[in-house]
CSV table of C-alpha atoms in Angstrom, one decimal:
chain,number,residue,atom,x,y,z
X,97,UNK,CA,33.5,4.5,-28.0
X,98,UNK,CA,31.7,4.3,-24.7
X,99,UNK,CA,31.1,2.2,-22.7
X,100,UNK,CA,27.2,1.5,-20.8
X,101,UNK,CA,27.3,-0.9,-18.1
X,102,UNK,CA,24.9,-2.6,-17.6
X,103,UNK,CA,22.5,-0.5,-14.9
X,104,UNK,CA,20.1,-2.8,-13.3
X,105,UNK,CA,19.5,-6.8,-13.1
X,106,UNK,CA,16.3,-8.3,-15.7
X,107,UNK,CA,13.0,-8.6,-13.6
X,108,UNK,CA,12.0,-12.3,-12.6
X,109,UNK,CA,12.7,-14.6,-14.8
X,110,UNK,CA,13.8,-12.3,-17.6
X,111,UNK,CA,17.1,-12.6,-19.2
X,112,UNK,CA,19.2,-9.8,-21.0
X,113,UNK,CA,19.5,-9.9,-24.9
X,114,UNK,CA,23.1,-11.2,-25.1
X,115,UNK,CA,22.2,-14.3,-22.9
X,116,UNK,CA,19.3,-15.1,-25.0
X,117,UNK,CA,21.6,-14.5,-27.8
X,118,UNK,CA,24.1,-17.4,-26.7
X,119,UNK,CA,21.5,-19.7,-25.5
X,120,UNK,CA,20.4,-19.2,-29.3
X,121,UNK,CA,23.8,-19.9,-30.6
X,122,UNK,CA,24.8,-22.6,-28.3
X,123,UNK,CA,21.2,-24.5,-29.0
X,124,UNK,CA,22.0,-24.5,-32.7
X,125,UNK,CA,25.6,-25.4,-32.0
X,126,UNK,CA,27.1,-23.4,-34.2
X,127,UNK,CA,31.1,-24.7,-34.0
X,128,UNK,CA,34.1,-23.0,-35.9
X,129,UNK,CA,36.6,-25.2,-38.1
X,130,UNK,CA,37.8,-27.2,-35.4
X,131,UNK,CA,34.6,-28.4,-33.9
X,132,UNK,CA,34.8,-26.1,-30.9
X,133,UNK,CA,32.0,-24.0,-29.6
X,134,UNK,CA,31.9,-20.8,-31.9
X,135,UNK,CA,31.0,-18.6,-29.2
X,136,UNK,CA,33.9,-18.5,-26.8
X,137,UNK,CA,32.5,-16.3,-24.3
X,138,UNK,CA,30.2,-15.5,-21.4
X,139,UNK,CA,30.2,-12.2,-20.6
X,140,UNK,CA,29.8,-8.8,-22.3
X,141,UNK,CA,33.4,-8.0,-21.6
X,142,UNK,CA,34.7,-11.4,-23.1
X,143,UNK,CA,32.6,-10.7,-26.1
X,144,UNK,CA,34.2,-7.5,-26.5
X,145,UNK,CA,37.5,-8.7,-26.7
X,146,UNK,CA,36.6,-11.4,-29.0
X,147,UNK,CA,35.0,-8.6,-30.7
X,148,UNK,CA,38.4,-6.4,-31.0
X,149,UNK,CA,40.3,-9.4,-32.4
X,150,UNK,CA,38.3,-8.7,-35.6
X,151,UNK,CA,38.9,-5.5,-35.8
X,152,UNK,CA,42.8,-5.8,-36.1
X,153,UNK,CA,44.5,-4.2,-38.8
X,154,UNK,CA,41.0,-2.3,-40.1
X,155,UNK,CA,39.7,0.7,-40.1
X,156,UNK,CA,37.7,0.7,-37.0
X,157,UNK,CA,41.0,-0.9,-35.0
X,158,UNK,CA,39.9,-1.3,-31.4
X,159,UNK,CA,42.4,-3.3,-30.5
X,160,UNK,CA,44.1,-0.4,-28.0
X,161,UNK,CA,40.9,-0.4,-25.9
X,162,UNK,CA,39.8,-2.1,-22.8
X,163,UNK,CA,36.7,-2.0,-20.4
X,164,UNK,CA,39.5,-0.4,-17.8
X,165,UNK,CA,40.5,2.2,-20.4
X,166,UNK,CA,37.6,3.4,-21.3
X,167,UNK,CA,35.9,3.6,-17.4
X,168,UNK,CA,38.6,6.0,-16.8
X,169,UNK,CA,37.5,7.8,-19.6
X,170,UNK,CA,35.1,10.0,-21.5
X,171,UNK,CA,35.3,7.9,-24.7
X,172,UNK,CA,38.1,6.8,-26.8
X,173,UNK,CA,38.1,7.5,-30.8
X,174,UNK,CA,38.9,4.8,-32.9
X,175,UNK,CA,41.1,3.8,-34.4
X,176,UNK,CA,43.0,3.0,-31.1
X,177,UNK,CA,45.9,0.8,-31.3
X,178,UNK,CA,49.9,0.4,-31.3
X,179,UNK,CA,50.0,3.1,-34.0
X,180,UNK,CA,47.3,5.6,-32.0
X,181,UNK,CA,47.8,4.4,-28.8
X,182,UNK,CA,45.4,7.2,-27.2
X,183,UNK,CA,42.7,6.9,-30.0
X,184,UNK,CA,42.5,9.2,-32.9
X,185,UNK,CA,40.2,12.4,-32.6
X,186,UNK,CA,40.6,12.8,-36.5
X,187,UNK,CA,40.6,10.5,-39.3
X,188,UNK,CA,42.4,10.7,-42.9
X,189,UNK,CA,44.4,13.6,-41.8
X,190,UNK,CA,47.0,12.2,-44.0
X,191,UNK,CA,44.3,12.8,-47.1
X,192,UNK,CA,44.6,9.0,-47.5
X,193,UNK,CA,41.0,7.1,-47.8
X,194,UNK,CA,40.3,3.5,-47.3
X,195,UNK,CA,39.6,3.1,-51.1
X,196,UNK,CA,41.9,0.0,-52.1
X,197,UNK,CA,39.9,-2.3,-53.6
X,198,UNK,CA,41.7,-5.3,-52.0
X,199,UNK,CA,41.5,-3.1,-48.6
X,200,UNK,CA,38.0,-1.7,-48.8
X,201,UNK,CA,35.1,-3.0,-46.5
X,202,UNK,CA,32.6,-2.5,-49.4
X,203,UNK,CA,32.3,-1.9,-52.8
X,204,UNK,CA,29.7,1.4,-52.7
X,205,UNK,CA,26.2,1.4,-54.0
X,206,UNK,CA,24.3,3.8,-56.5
X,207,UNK,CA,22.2,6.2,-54.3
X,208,UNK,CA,19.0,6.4,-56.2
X,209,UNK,CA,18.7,2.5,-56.7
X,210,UNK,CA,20.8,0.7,-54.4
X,211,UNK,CA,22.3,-1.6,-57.1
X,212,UNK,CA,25.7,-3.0,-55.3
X,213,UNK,CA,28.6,-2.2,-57.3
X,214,UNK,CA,30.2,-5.1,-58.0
X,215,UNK,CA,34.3,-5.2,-57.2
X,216,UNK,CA,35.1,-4.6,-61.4
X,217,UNK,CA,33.1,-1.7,-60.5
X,218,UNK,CA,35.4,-0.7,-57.9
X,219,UNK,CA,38.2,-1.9,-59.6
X,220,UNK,CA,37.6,0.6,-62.6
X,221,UNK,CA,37.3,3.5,-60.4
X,222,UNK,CA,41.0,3.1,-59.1
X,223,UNK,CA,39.9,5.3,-56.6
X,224,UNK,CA,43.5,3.9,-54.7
X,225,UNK,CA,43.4,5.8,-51.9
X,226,UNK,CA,41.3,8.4,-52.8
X,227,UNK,CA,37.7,9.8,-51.7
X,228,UNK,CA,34.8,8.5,-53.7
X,229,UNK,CA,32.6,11.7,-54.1
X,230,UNK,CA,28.7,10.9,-55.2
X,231,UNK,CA,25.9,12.9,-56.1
X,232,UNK,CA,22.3,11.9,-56.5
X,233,UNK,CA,20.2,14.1,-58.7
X,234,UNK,CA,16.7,15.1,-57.3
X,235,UNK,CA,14.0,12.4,-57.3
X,236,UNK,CA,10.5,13.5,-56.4
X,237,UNK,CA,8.9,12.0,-53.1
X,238,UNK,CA,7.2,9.2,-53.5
X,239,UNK,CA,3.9,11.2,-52.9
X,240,UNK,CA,3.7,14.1,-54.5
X,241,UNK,CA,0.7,16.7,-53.9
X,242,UNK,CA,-2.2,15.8,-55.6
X,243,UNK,CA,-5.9,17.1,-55.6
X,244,UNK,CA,-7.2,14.9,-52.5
X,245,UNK,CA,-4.6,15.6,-50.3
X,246,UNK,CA,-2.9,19.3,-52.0
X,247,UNK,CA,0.2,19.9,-49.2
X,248,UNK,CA,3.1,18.4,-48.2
X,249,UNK,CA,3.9,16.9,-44.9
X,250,UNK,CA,7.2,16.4,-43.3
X,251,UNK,CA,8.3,15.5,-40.4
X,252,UNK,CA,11.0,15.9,-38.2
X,253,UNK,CA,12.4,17.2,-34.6
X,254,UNK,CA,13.0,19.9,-32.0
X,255,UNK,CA,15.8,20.6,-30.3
X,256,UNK,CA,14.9,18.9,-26.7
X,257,UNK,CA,13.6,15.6,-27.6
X,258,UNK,CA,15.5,12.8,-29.3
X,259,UNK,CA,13.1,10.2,-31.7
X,260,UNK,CA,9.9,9.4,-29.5
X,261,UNK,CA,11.3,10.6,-25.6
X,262,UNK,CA,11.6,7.1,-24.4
X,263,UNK,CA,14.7,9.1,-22.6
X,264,UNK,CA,14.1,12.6,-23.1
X,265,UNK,CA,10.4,12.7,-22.6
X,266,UNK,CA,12.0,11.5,-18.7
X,267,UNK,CA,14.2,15.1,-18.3
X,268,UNK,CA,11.8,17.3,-16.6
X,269,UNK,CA,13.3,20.4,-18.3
X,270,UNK,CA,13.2,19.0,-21.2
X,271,UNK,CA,9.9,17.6,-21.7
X,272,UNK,CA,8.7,21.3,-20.4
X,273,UNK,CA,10.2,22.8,-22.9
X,274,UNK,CA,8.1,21.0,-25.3
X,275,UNK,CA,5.4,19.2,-23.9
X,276,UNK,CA,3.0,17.9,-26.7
X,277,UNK,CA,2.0,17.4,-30.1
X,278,UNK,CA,2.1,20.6,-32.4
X,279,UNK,CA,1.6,21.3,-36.1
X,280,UNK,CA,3.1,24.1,-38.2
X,281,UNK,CA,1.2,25.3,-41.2
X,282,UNK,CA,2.3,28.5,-42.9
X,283,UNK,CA,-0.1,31.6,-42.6
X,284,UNK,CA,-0.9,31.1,-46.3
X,285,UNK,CA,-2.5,27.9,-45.8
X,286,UNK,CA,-4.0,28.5,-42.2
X,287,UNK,CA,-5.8,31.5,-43.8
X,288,UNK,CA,-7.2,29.4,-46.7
X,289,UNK,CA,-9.2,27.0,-44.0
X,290,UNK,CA,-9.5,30.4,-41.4
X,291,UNK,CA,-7.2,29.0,-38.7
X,292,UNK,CA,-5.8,31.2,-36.1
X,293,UNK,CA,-2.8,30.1,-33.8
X,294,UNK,CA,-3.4,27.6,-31.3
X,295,UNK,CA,-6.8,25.9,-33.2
X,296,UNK,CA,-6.8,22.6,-33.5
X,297,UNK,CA,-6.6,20.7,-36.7
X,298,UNK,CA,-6.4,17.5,-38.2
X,299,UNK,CA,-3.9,16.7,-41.2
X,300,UNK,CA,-5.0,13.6,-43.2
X,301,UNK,CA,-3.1,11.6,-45.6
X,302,UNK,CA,-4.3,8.1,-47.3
X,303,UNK,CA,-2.8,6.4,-44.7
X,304,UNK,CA,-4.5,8.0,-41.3
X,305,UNK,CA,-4.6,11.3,-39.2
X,306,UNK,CA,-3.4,13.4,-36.6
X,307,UNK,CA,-4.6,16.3,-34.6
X,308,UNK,CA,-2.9,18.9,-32.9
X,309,UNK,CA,-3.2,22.4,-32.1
X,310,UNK,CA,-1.6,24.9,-35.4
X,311,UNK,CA,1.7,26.6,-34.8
X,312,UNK,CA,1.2,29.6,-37.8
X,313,UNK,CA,5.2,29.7,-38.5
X,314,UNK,CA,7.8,30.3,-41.5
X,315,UNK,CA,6.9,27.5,-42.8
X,316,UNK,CA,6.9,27.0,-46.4
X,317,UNK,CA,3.5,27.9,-47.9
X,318,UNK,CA,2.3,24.3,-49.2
X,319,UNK,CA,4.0,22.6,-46.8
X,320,UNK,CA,3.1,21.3,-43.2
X,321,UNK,CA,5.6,20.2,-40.5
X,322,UNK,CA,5.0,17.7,-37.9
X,323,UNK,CA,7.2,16.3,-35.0
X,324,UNK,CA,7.5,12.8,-35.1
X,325,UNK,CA,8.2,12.5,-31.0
X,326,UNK,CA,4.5,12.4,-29.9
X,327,UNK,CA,3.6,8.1,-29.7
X,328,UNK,CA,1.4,6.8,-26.6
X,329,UNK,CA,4.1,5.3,-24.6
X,330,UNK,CA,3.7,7.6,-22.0
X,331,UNK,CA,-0.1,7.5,-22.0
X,332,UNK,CA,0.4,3.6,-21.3
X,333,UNK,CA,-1.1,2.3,-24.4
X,334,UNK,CA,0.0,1.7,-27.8
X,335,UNK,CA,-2.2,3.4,-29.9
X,336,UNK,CA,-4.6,6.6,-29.5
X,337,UNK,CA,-7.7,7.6,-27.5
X,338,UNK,CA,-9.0,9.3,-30.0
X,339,UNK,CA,-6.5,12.2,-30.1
X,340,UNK,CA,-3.6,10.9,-32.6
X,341,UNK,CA,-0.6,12.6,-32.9
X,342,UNK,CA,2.3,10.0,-33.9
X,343,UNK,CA,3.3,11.8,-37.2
X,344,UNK,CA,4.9,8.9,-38.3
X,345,UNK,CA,1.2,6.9,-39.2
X,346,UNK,CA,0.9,9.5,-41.8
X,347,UNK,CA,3.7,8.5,-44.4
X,348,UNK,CA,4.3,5.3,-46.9
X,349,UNK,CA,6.0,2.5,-46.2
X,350,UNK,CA,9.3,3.3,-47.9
X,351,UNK,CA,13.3,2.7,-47.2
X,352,UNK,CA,16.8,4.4,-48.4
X,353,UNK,CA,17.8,1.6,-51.4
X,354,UNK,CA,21.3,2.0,-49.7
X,355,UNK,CA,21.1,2.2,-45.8
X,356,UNK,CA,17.4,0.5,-45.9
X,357,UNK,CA,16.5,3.2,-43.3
X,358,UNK,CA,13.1,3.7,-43.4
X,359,UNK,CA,12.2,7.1,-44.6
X,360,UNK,CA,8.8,8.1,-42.7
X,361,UNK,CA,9.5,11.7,-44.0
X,362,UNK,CA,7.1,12.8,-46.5
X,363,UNK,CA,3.5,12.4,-47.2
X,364,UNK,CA,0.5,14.0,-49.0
X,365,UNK,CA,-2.0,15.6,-46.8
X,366,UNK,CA,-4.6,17.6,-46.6
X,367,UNK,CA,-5.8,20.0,-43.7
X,368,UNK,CA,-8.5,20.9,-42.0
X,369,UNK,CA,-10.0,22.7,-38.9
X,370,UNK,CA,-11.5,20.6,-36.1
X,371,UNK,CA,-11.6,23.0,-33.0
X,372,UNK,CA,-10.7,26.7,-31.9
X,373,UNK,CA,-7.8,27.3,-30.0
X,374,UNK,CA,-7.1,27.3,-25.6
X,375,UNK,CA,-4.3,29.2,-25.9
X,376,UNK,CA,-1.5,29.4,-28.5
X,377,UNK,CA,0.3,25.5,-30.1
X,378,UNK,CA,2.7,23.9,-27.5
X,379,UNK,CA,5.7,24.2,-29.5
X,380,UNK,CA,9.5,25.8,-28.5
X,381,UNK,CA,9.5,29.1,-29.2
X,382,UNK,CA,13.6,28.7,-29.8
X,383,UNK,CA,14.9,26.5,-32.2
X,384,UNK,CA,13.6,25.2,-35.6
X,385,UNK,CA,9.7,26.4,-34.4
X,386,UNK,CA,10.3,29.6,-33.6
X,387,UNK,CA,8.6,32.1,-36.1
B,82,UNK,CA,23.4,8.4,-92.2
B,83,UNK,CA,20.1,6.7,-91.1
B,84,UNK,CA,19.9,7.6,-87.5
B,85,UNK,CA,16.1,8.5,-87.5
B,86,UNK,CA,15.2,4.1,-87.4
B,87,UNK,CA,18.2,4.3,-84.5
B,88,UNK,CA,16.2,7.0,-82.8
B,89,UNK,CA,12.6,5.1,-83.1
B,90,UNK,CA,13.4,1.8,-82.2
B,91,UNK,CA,15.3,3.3,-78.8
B,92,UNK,CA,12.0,5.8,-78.0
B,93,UNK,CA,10.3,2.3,-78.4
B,94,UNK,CA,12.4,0.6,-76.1
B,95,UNK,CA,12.6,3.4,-73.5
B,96,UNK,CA,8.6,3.4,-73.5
B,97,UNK,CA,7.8,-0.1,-73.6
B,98,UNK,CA,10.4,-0.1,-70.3
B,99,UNK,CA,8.3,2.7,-69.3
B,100,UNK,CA,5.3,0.6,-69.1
B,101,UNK,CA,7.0,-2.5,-68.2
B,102,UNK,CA,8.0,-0.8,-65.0
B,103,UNK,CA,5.1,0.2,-64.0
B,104,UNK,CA,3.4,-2.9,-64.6
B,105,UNK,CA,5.7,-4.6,-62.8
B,106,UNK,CA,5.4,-1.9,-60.2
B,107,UNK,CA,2.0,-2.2,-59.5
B,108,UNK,CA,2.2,-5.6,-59.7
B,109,UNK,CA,4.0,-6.3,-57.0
B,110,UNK,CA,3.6,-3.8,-55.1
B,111,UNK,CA,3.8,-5.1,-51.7
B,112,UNK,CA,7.4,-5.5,-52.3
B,113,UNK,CA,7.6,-1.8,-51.0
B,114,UNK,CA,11.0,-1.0,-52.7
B,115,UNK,CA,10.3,-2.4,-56.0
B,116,UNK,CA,6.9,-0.2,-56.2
B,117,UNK,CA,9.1,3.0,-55.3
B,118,UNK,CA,12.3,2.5,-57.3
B,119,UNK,CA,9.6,0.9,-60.5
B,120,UNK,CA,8.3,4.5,-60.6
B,121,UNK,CA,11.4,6.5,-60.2
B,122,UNK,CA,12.5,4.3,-63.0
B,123,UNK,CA,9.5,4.8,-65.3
B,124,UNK,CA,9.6,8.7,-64.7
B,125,UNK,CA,13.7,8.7,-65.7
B,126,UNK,CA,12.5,6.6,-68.8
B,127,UNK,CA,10.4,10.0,-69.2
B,128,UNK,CA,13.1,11.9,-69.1
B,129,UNK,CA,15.2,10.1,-71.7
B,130,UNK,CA,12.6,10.1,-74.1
B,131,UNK,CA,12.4,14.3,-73.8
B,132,UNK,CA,15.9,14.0,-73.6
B,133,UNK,CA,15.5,12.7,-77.6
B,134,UNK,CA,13.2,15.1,-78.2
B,135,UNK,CA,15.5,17.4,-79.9
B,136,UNK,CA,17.7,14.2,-82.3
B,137,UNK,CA,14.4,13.1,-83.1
B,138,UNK,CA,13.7,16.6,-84.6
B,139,UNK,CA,17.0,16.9,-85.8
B,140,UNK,CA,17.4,13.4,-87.4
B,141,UNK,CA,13.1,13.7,-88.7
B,142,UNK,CA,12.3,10.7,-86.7
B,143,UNK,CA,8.7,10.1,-85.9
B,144,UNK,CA,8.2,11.3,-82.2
B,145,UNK,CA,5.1,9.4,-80.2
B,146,UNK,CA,4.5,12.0,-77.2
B,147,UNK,CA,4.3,9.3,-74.4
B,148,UNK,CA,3.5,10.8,-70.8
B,149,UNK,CA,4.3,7.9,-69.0
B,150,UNK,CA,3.7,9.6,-65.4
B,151,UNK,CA,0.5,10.8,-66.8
B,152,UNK,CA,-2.5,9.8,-64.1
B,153,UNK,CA,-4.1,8.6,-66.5
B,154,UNK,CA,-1.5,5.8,-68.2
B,155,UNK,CA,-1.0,4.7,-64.1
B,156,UNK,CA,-4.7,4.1,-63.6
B,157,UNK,CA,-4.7,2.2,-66.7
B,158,UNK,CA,-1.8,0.2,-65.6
B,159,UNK,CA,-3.7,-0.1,-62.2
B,160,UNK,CA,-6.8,-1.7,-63.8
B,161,UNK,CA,-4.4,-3.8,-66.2
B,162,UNK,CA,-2.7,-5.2,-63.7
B,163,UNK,CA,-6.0,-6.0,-61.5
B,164,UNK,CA,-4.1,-5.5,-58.3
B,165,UNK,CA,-1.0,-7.0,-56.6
B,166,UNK,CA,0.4,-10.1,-56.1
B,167,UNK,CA,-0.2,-11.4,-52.5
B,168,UNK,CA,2.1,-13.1,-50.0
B,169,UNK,CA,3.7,-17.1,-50.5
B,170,UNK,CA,5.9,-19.3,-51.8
B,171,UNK,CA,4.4,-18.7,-55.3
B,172,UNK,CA,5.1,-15.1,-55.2
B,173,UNK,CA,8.2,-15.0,-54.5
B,174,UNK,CA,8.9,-17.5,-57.7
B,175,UNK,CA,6.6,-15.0,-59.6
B,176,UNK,CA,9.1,-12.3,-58.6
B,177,UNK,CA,12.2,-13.7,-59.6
B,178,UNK,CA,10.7,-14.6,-63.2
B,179,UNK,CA,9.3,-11.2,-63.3
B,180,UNK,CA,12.3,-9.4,-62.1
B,181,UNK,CA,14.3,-11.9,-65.5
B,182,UNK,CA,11.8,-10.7,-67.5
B,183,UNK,CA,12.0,-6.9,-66.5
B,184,UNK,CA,16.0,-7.5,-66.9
B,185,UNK,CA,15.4,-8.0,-70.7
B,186,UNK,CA,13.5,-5.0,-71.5
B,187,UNK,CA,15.5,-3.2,-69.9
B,188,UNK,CA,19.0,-4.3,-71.3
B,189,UNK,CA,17.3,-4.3,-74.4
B,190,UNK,CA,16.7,-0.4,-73.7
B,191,UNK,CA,20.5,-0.5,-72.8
B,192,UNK,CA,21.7,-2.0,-75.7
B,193,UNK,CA,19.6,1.0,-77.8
B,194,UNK,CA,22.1,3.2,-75.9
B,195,UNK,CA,25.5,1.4,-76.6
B,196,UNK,CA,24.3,1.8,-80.4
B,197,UNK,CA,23.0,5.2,-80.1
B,198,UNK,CA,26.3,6.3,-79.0
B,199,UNK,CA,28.1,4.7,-81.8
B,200,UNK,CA,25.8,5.8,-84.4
B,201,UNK,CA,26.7,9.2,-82.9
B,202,UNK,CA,30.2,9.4,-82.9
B,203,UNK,CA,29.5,8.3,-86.8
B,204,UNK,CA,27.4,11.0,-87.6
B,205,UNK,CA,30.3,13.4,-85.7
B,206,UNK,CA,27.0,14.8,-83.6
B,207,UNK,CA,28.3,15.9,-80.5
B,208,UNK,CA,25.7,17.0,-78.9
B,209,UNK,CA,24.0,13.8,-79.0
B,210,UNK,CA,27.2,11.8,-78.4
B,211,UNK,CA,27.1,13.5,-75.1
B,212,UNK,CA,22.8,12.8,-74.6
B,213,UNK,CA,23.8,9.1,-75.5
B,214,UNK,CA,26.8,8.5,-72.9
B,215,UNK,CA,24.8,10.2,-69.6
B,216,UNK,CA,22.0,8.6,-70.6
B,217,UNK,CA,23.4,5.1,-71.4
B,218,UNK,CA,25.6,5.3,-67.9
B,219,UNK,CA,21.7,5.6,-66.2
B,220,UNK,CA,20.6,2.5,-68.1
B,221,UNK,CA,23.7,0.7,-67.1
B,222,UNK,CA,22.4,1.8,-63.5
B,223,UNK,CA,19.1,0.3,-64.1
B,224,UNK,CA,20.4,-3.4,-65.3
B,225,UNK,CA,22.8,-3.5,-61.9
B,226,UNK,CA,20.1,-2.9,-59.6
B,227,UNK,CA,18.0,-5.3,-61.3
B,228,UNK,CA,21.0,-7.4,-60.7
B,229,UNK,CA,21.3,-6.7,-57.0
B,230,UNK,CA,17.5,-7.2,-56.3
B,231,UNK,CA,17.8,-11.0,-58.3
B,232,UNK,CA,21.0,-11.6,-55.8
B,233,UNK,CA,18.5,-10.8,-53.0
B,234,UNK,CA,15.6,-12.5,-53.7
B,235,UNK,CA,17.2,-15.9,-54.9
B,236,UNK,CA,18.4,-17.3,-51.9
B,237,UNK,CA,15.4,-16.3,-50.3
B,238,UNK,CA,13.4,-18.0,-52.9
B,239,UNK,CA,14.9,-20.9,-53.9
B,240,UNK,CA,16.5,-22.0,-50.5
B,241,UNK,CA,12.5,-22.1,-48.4
């Protein structure tokens, strides 16, 4: 745990989440079993003791922590308490899980459906201290390939940016290091539509396009990756000017049935050749993109 | 032993859930996770029927070759269907009576299972014993998340 204070004051008449959050709470006047306010507390720091109260005698125990600890520190590891009073950099080093059913937090789900075990579930496991191991079997994407739009896209990262550089895309050195949109399309499938590296092309799926000069890489011949860190943010405006590269417009609406993250990893596409090349594709030549 | 009427009536039951899926899929398809988890459904219905393939031979049941992940049995269902169900209040009492109905056909797949395994361990067939039990624990599967996705929607339904 860390801890971010709070770095500069809301703008005019702005107010920061958590005070809109208690104005919320306190206009509904949500009470507990005694009729006094529910919401005890004012300020991040009194909500974060409240908060640690809960967490007594659980897994997560924070209970050891304060906002004085952790200033002096570079973190603190829960579970932190009378037992670990310094944190604890490892967990179940004793080989003992939290798998009691009367102890556990929640009663698991099945990974390909996301049906909630129920606590008989549980129960018959008698897991009792054990690790639960699972295993999914593999489920085809929800797009396969088909004869409109014949490869697969995914997407995914490089090394210097982290989701769409709303932080990253601020480091100098690190938005150097990889600047702009890029594709990768395996020398297979460039030379199927004559691409060369650096042209630009477009890859389509049902759902929209993107264009980006063609990184000719290792990747796997059917297949074509895309970097999902290239949004408009930084061109002030929220969609594009004709040159669209958020990778993410490409896939299906779709979620894990456990976590509920959405997937936005895999579409069907098809490619084609819009431009020559000015040079070779923007992308790293270290990490991931490198041939 | 007359397992070849066992092994019919559960091909029957693992197609018509085949179909029901993908009707119901389709249908209300805006519910993004229904569509998605519908179809991974229907396609492990396909499995268990080719999973049968070989009792069915065994036992000289008759054996309908039904590609339910065919193109062309989804278009059909597509046209069938005559395109989702929108947004409102309605809907979302649609959905709960379609998710009860989708619950029967596909405990009445299950139940196929529970007797397939115990017309197995009567015919001392092993090898089917063992096709029976994996693929009876996935139709278990089916009926909780069926079971979850009620629990979800009720509240939301009933309490607007």
């Amino acid at each position: 745990m860390h801890l971010s204070e709070q770095a500069v004051d809301p703008p005019g008449e702005a107010r920061t989440d958590m005070q809109i959050f208690l104005d919320y709470a306190r206009r509904l006047n949500l009470t507990d079993k005694d009729g006094a306010p529910l919401l005890k507390w004012d300020t991040p720091e009194e909500c974060f003791e409240a908060f640690k109260q809960i967490t007594r005698g659980r897994p997560c125990d924070y209970t050891g922590i304060t906002y004085e600890r952790l200033r002096g520190s570079g973190g603190i590891q829960w579970p932190c308490n009378e037992n670990s009073p310094d944190g604890a950099e490892r967990l179940f080093t004793d080989h003992h899980f939290h798998t009691e059913t009367a102890y556990t937090e929640d009663y698991g789900h099945d990974l390909v459906t996301g049906a909630a075990f129920e606590r008989k579930d549980h129960a018959d496991m008698n897991a009792a201290g054990r690790a639960i191991f699972k295993a999914a079997e593999y489920i085809e994407p929800n797009e396969p390939p088909n004869d409109d739009f014949p490869l697969l896209l995914t997407t995914g990262r490089t090394a210097y940016h982290f989701h769409t550089r709303t932080k990253t895309g601020r480091a100098p050195q690190l938005e150097a290091a990889a600047p702009s949109m890029w594709l990768e399309v395996s020398d297979a499938d460039a030379a199927r539509i004559d691409v060369q590296e650096g042209d630009i092309v477009r890859v389509e799926s049902a759902r929209g396009w993107i264009e980006a000069p063609a990184r000719i890489t290792g990747v796997r011949e059917g297949h074509v990756f895309a970097p999902f860190h290239y949004g408009y943010w930084d061109h002030k405006q929220a969609g594009p000017d004709g040159h669209a590269t958020a990778a993410n417009e490409l896939t299906m609406t779709a979620w894990d049935p456990v976590s509920k993250q959405p997937t936005v990893k895999a579409a069907a596409v098809r490619l084609t050749k819009v431009a020559p090349a000015n040079g070779p594709a923007p992308a790293p030549t270290t990490t991931a993109s490198a041939t | 032993m007359k397992v070849a009427p066992v092994l019919e009536e559960l091909q029957d039951a693992e197609r018509e859930l085949a179909q029901h899926l993908l009707r119901f899929g389709e249908r209300h398809a805006l519910e993004q996770d229904l569509y998605h988890t519908s179809h991974t459904l229907a396609r492990q219905c396909e499995q268990h029927l080719r999973a049968l393939e070989p009792f069915a031979e065994r036992y000289s049941a008759h054996v309908e070759h039904a590609d339910t992940n065919s193109p062309g049995l989804l278009e059909r269902m597509r046209r069938a269907t005559g395109g989702a169900l929108g947004r409102s209040e309605a809907a979302g009492k649609v959905l709960l009576r379609d998710l009860r109905d989708l619950y029967l056909s596909i405990q009445a797949a299950e139940l196929m299972w529970v007797i397939l395994v115990q017309v197995s361990q009567a015919a001392r067939d092993g090898e089917m014993l063992q096709a029976a039990i994996s693929c009876h624990e996935a139709a278990e599967m089916r009926g909780k998340w069926l079971r979850t996705r009620i629990k979800e929607s009720a509240p939301q339904v009933y309490s607007a």
